[in-house]
Amino acid sequence: MDGDGDGDAGRAEHAFDRAVALQPLPAGAAGAPRRFRGHTSADYANMVGPFGGITAAQALQAVLLHPDRLGEPVAFTGNFAAALADGPFTVESVPARTNRSTQHWTVTVHQPDASGRDAVVFTATAVTAVRRATWGATDRTMPAVPAADEVPSAPRIAHVAWFGRYDMRYFEGPMPREWDGAETPGSETGLWVRDEPPRPLDYASLTALCDSFYPRVWLRRATRTPIGTISFSVYFHVDAALLAACGTGHVLAQARGQRFFNGYFDQSGELWSAAGQLLATTHQLVYFKE
Amino acid sequence: MDGDGDGDAGRAEHAFDRAVALQPLPAGAAGAPRRFRGHTSADYANMVGPFGGITAAQALQAVLLHPDRLGEPVAFTGNFAAALADGPFTVESVPARTNRSTQHWTVTVHQPDASGRDAVVFTATAVTAVRRATWGATDRTMPAVPAADEVPSAPRIAHVAWFGRYDMRYFEGPMPREWDGAETPGSETGLWVRDEPPRPLDYASLTALCDSFYPRVWLRRATRTPIGTISFSVYFHVDAALLAACGTGHVLAQARGQRFFNGYFDQSGELWSAAGQLLATTHQLVYFKE
């Protein structure tokens, strides 16, 4: 029992922690996939189904929670195979190969389909690794932008719950105000972003942040054509100490489209700490309707 | 029987086609994974084991050859879980989810480990899709570079077989000649590249080409530190007609590192047709020793 009001028990759990909480299901035979039970989060709901970043974070969480995990995430790719229904899901993580300092994971998220049969709604691979100190460098240049406290927070969008879970401060390429179909020449967006309310950065929340850019095709065309991320990758350039140093501060996030062709476009982005460290690089392929 | 010497039977098969040839193994029950038998290719040998691009192409081939395939590749991610031994392997492709116009695949490559037990050496996911004509644009700018025939071919490297399978014409950032440890400020390489001898471009060969950049850390540091690609992604921005239009011509390939941190760096690249179409964007995370 914690008598003083500052103890953990006295603090309200953050919505992100509730969203990525997974309950381990009984372990099968040795070497069998480890299964967890999760639940979609109303706090991170998108217009239809959940915010993709939270699904990716939940899948990564099934790796992070696995008792046989070696090291920390270095690469993650998730594929959105079907829209998740609001409700419970099962996530299965398998260490497909464990080496001396790296471990290769396959992850699948399952929900019953319309006929009640178990179906795959998300597939992923991840690589975890024990890092050692090496030579290092950052070849990409951090953009020169106004500090987070000099940029106003974007207004909330009432009907999209997950936008309210982030404080987003656009210094470049905000979401269009007029959906007038006027094409703009580029598709780059830059913002300072953090969890709202603030929460210390970790691998799961960094993963979700990597998917927090609104669709490039909306910016490019000022048209809300239906879209859906198909494949989403994160390369992690951090260790636990670097993450801890980020604390609850804003990260600088920047992304742009490269090619829009017959229903699909790609997006590449970077997330930087305020101190100037490139924390993650992220890429995705996105379906768009027309 | 083909009597004239110009028939297919009279033509020597290209080394790439021999390398990605897979023999279907007997199909199991309906819905069971489809398995194929392949073999590493001496023509595409690297210093140790095979060129990673050929392993990725073999894994994609197991999707392309699957009788239930819907559409053409739009995204592929492969993870190099262990060094392949020279010899046969098994590759398993599973359509984890089939939607109306997209299909999500999981792929694994297997070889016996040291103790003779079946082990995973490569994991992958892929997405295939039926594309429809839509609005399109290319936001990335094709670099202004000399034409392929104005750039000399790089000399072959006798002890690395796969280099001989490509005609590589560097206009920027060629492999260092002096391994003197002198750091250069950037890590960008640009080249015109095609199969050698020429071969019409297809999804499998485009995938292999996306992994044909030598390691960025070698350029950056003029030091041949041991490296290994860990995770490798390709986003395809082509359809069959666009690929056919490329024929056997050179493609313009450009890539650079972004961040080198404690044993891992990422690389992003683009492949363009000579006609100026962005054919593929590609990303990878690479281990480096020190």
mmCIF file of N, CA and C in Angstrom, chain B residues 96-139:
data_model
loop_
_atom_site.group_PDB
_atom_site.id
_atom_site.type_symbol
_atom_site.label_atom_id
_atom_site.label_comp_id
_atom_site.label_asym_id
_atom_site.label_seq_id
_atom_site.Cartn_x
_atom_site.Cartn_y
_atom_site.Cartn_z
ATOM 1 N N ALA B 96 -1.503 -15.093 -46.436
ATOM 2 C CA ALA B 96 -2.071 -15.001 -45.083
ATOM 3 C C ALA B 96 -3.450 -14.353 -45.096
ATOM 4 N N ARG B 97 -3.669 -13.491 -46.073
ATOM 5 C CA ARG B 97 -4.974 -12.820 -46.178
ATOM 6 C C ARG B 97 -5.192 -12.385 -47.622
ATOM 7 N N THR B 98 -6.331 -12.743 -48.157
ATOM 8 C CA THR B 98 -6.674 -12.346 -49.520
ATOM 9 C C THR B 98 -7.908 -11.471 -49.469
ATOM 10 N N ASN B 99 -7.766 -10.238 -49.941
ATOM 11 C CA ASN B 99 -8.893 -9.308 -49.995
ATOM 12 C C ASN B 99 -9.367 -9.186 -51.435
ATOM 13 N N ARG B 100 -10.225 -8.210 -51.685
ATOM 14 C CA ARG B 100 -10.774 -8.054 -53.031
ATOM 15 C C ARG B 100 -9.682 -7.695 -54.039
ATOM 16 N N SER B 101 -8.788 -6.768 -53.653
ATOM 17 C CA SER B 101 -7.764 -6.357 -54.618
ATOM 18 C C SER B 101 -6.348 -6.395 -54.047
ATOM 19 N N THR B 102 -6.190 -6.843 -52.807
ATOM 20 C CA THR B 102 -4.847 -6.978 -52.224
ATOM 21 C C THR B 102 -4.696 -8.349 -51.582
ATOM 22 N N GLN B 103 -3.459 -8.786 -51.487
ATOM 23 C CA GLN B 103 -3.165 -10.081 -50.884
ATOM 24 C C GLN B 103 -1.878 -9.940 -50.056
ATOM 25 N N HIS B 104 -1.922 -10.458 -48.833
ATOM 26 C CA HIS B 104 -0.797 -10.335 -47.900
ATOM 27 C C HIS B 104 -0.108 -11.674 -47.727
ATOM 28 N N TRP B 105 1.200 -11.686 -47.915
ATOM 29 C CA TRP B 105 1.987 -12.917 -47.942
ATOM 30 C C TRP B 105 2.987 -12.962 -46.797
ATOM 31 N N THR B 106 3.200 -14.169 -46.280
ATOM 32 C CA THR B 106 4.361 -14.415 -45.436
ATOM 33 C C THR B 106 5.201 -15.486 -46.134
ATOM 34 N N VAL B 107 6.499 -15.317 -46.059
ATOM 35 C CA VAL B 107 7.439 -16.210 -46.754
ATOM 36 C C VAL B 107 8.567 -16.556 -45.789
ATOM 37 N N THR B 108 8.978 -17.807 -45.789
ATOM 38 C CA THR B 108 10.170 -18.192 -45.025
ATOM 39 C C THR B 108 11.048 -19.085 -45.889
ATOM 40 N N VAL B 109 12.351 -18.906 -45.748
ATOM 41 C CA VAL B 109 13.328 -19.776 -46.411
ATOM 42 C C VAL B 109 13.980 -20.630 -45.332
ATOM 43 N N HIS B 110 14.082 -21.912 -45.620
ATOM 44 C CA HIS B 110 14.572 -22.885 -44.628
ATOM 45 C C HIS B 110 15.784 -23.638 -45.155
ATOM 46 N N GLN B 111 16.700 -23.917 -44.266
ATOM 47 C CA GLN B 111 17.805 -24.842 -44.533
ATOM 48 C C GLN B 111 18.075 -25.607 -43.244
ATOM 49 N N PRO B 112 18.640 -26.792 -43.328
ATOM 50 C CA PRO B 112 19.034 -27.477 -42.101
ATOM 51 C C PRO B 112 20.128 -26.683 -41.385
ATOM 52 N N ASP B 113 20.070 -26.639 -40.056
ATOM 53 C CA ASP B 113 21.151 -25.968 -39.318
ATOM 54 C C ASP B 113 22.287 -26.964 -39.072
ATOM 55 N N ALA B 114 23.271 -26.559 -38.271
ATOM 56 C CA ALA B 114 24.474 -27.371 -38.069
ATOM 57 C C ALA B 114 24.128 -28.764 -37.533
ATOM 58 N N SER B 115 23.049 -28.827 -36.748
ATOM 59 C CA SER B 115 22.669 -30.115 -36.173
ATOM 60 C C SER B 115 21.722 -30.890 -37.096
ATOM 61 N N GLY B 116 21.488 -30.361 -38.309
ATOM 62 C CA GLY B 116 20.654 -31.081 -39.272
ATOM 63 C C GLY B 116 19.179 -30.787 -39.141
ATOM 64 N N ARG B 117 18.799 -29.970 -38.170
ATOM 65 C CA ARG B 117 17.381 -29.635 -37.997
ATOM 66 C C ARG B 117 16.971 -28.496 -38.908
ATOM 67 N N ASP B 118 15.751 -28.543 -39.396
ATOM 68 C CA ASP B 118 15.201 -27.486 -40.237
ATOM 69 C C ASP B 118 15.240 -26.152 -39.482
ATOM 70 N N ALA B 119 15.757 -25.117 -40.125
ATOM 71 C CA ALA B 119 15.861 -23.816 -39.460
ATOM 72 C C ALA B 119 15.510 -22.708 -40.450
ATOM 73 N N VAL B 120 15.001 -21.604 -39.912
ATOM 74 C CA VAL B 120 14.632 -20.453 -40.733
ATOM 75 C C VAL B 120 15.883 -19.618 -41.002
ATOM 76 N N VAL B 121 16.157 -19.330 -42.272
ATOM 77 C CA VAL B 121 17.310 -18.492 -42.613
ATOM 78 C C VAL B 121 16.899 -17.137 -43.182
ATOM 79 N N PHE B 122 15.623 -16.976 -43.527
ATOM 80 C CA PHE B 122 15.140 -15.734 -44.150
ATOM 81 C C PHE B 122 13.643 -15.666 -43.900
ATOM 82 N N THR B 123 13.164 -14.517 -43.446
ATOM 83 C CA THR B 123 11.728 -14.308 -43.308
ATOM 84 C C THR B 123 11.331 -13.141 -44.196
ATOM 85 N N ALA B 124 10.111 -13.156 -44.691
ATOM 86 C CA ALA B 124 9.672 -12.042 -45.535
ATOM 87 C C ALA B 124 8.169 -11.871 -45.435
ATOM 88 N N THR B 125 7.731 -10.671 -45.755
ATOM 89 C CA THR B 125 6.325 -10.413 -46.020
ATOM 90 C C THR B 125 6.259 -9.718 -47.369
ATOM 91 N N ALA B 126 5.153 -9.898 -48.050
ATOM 92 C CA ALA B 126 4.961 -9.224 -49.327
ATOM 93 C C ALA B 126 3.493 -8.876 -49.463
ATOM 94 N N VAL B 127 3.222 -7.850 -50.241
ATOM 95 C CA VAL B 127 1.846 -7.497 -50.573
ATOM 96 C C VAL B 127 1.745 -7.449 -52.089
ATOM 97 N N THR B 128 0.775 -8.169 -52.621
ATOM 98 C CA THR B 128 0.469 -8.069 -54.045
ATOM 99 C C THR B 128 -0.888 -7.395 -54.184
ATOM 100 N N ALA B 129 -1.112 -6.761 -55.329
ATOM 101 C CA ALA B 129 -2.350 -6.008 -55.504
ATOM 102 C C ALA B 129 -2.704 -5.906 -56.976
ATOM 103 N N VAL B 130 -3.991 -5.818 -57.221
ATOM 104 C CA VAL B 130 -4.494 -5.496 -58.559
ATOM 105 C C VAL B 130 -4.577 -3.977 -58.618
ATOM 106 N N ARG B 131 -3.768 -3.377 -59.461
ATOM 107 C CA ARG B 131 -3.756 -1.913 -59.545
ATOM 108 C C ARG B 131 -4.848 -1.429 -60.487
ATOM 109 N N ARG B 132 -5.354 -0.243 -60.189
ATOM 110 C CA ARG B 132 -6.269 0.435 -61.106
ATOM 111 C C ARG B 132 -5.675 1.789 -61.442
ATOM 112 N N ALA B 133 -6.030 2.319 -62.608
ATOM 113 C CA ALA B 133 -5.506 3.626 -63.011
ATOM 114 C C ALA B 133 -6.033 4.699 -62.064
ATOM 115 N N THR B 134 -5.144 5.567 -61.575
ATOM 116 C CA THR B 134 -5.519 6.676 -60.693
ATOM 117 C C THR B 134 -4.702 7.904 -61.077
ATOM 118 N N TRP B 135 -5.009 9.000 -60.418
ATOM 119 C CA TRP B 135 -4.128 10.171 -60.421
ATOM 120 C C TRP B 135 -2.727 9.719 -60.035
ATOM 121 N N GLY B 136 -1.716 10.368 -60.546
ATOM 122 C CA GLY B 136 -0.359 10.009 -60.186
ATOM 123 C C GLY B 136 0.586 11.190 -60.254
ATOM 124 N N ALA B 137 1.722 11.078 -59.582
ATOM 125 C CA ALA B 137 2.742 12.117 -59.571
ATOM 126 C C ALA B 137 4.021 11.534 -59.000
ATOM 127 N N THR B 138 5.136 12.140 -59.351
ATOM 128 C CA THR B 138 6.406 11.758 -58.739
ATOM 129 C C THR B 138 6.970 12.997 -58.065
ATOM 130 N N ASP B 139 7.036 12.975 -56.723
ATOM 131 C CA ASP B 139 7.517 14.136 -55.980
ATOM 132 C C ASP B 139 9.028 14.160 -55.887
#
